[in-house]
Structures are given as C-alpha cells and as structure tokens.
mmCIF file of C-alpha atoms in Angstrom:
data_model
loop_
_atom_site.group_PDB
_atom_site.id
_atom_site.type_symbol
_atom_site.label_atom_id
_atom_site.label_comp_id
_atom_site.label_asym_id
_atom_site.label_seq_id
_atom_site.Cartn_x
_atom_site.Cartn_y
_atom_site.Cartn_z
ATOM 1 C CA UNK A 1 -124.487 -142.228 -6.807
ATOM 2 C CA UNK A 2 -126.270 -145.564 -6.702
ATOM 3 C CA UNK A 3 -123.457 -148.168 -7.754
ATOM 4 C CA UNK A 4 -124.288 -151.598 -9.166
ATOM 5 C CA UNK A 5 -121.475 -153.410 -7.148
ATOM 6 C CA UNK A 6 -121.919 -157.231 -8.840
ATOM 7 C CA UNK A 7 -121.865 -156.093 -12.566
ATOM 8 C CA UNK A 8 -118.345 -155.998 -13.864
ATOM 9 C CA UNK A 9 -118.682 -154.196 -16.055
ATOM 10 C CA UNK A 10 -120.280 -151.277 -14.875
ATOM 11 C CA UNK A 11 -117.346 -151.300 -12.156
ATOM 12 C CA UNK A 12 -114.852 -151.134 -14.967
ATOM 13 C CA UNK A 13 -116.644 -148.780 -16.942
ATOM 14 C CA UNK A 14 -117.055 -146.420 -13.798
ATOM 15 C CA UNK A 15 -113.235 -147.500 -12.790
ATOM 16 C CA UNK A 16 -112.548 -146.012 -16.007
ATOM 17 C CA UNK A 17 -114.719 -142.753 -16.241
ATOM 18 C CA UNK A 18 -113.625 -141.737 -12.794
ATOM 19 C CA UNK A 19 -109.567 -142.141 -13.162
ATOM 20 C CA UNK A 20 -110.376 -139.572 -16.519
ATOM 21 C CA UNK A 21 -112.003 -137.453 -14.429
ATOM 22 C CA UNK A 22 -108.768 -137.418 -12.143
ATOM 23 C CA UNK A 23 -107.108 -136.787 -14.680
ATOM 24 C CA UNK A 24 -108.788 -134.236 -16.411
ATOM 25 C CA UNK A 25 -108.641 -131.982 -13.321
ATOM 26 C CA UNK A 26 -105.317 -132.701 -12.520
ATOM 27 C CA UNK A 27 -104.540 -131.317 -15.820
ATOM 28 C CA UNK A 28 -106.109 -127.913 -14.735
ATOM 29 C CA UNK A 29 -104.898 -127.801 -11.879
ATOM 30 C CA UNK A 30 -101.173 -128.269 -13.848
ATOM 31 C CA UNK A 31 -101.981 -125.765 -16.499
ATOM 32 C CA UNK A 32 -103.538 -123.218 -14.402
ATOM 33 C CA UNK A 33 -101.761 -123.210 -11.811
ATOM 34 C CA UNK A 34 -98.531 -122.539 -13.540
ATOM 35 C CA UNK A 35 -100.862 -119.372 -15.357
ATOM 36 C CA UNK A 36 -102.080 -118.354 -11.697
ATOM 37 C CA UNK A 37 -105.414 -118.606 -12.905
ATOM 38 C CA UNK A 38 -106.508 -119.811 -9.916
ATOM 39 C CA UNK A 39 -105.893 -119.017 -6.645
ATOM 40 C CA UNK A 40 -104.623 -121.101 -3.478
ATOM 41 C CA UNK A 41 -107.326 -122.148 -2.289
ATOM 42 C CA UNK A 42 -109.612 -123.251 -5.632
ATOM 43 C CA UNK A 43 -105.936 -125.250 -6.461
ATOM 44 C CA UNK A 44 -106.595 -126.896 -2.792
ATOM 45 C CA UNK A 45 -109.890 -127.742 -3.443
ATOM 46 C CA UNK A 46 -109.191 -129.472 -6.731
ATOM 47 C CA UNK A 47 -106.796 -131.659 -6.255
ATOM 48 C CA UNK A 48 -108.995 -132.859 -2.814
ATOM 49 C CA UNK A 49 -111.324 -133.511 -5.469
ATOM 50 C CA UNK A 50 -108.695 -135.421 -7.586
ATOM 51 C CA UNK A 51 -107.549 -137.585 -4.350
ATOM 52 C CA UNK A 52 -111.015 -138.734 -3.646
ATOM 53 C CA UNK A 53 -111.721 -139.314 -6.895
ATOM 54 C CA UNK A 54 -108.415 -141.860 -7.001
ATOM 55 C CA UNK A 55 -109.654 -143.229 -3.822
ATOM 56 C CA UNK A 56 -113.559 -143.655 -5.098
ATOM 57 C CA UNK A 57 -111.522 -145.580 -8.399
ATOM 58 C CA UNK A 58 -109.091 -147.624 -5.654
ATOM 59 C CA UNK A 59 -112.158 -148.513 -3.804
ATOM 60 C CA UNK A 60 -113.802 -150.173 -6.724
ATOM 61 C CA UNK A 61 -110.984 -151.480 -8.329
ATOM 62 C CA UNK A 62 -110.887 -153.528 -5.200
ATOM 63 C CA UNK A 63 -114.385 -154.606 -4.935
ATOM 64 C CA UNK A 64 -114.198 -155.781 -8.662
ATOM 65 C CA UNK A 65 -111.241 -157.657 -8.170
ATOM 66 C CA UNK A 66 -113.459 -159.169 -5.091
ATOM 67 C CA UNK A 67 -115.631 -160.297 -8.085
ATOM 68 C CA UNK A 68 -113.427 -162.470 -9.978
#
C-alpha cells in the first residue's frame, strides 16, 4: 500500500476507512464467536488483524497530526 504521507486528506480519509475496517471485523468476530462459527484459531487471527489495523490507523493519525 503506497501511502501519500503529506496530503491530509488522504491520511484522514484512510484514518477513517481503516478504523471501519476494525470495526467491521471486530463485529464478526463478536457475533460469531458467540455462534461458534468460527473456531479458535480463525477468532485469533482476526482480531490480530483488528490490532494492526488500530495500530496502521494510530500510526497515521500521528503522522497527520505531524502535518498540522
């Protein structure tokens, strides 16, 4: 992913997209794993992929806020 890191607002856009995506997993991850519809380790692998994806989001928070 090639990220234009001096245009705000591509950073907030992106900021933006990626805490939904978060969010949108961590949703599954809520609703099926109170189903069992997945199993231990898909549930581990998901929310890894939600804690990077809040770190990826922290990380450019921070370089916008660099910006201002």
């Amino acid at each position: 992913m090639i990220i234009k890191l001096k245009d705000k607002k591509y950073l907030k856009d992106k900021i933006e997209e990626t805490f939904n995506e978060a969010d949108m997993i961590a949703e599954l991850i809520c609703e099926g794993g109170a189903e069992g519809a997945y199993t231990p380790r898909e549930l581990s692998k998901m929310q890894y992929q939600v804690q990077s994806l809040e770190h990826l989001a922290s990380a450019l928070e921070t370089r916008l806020s660099k910006l201002k």
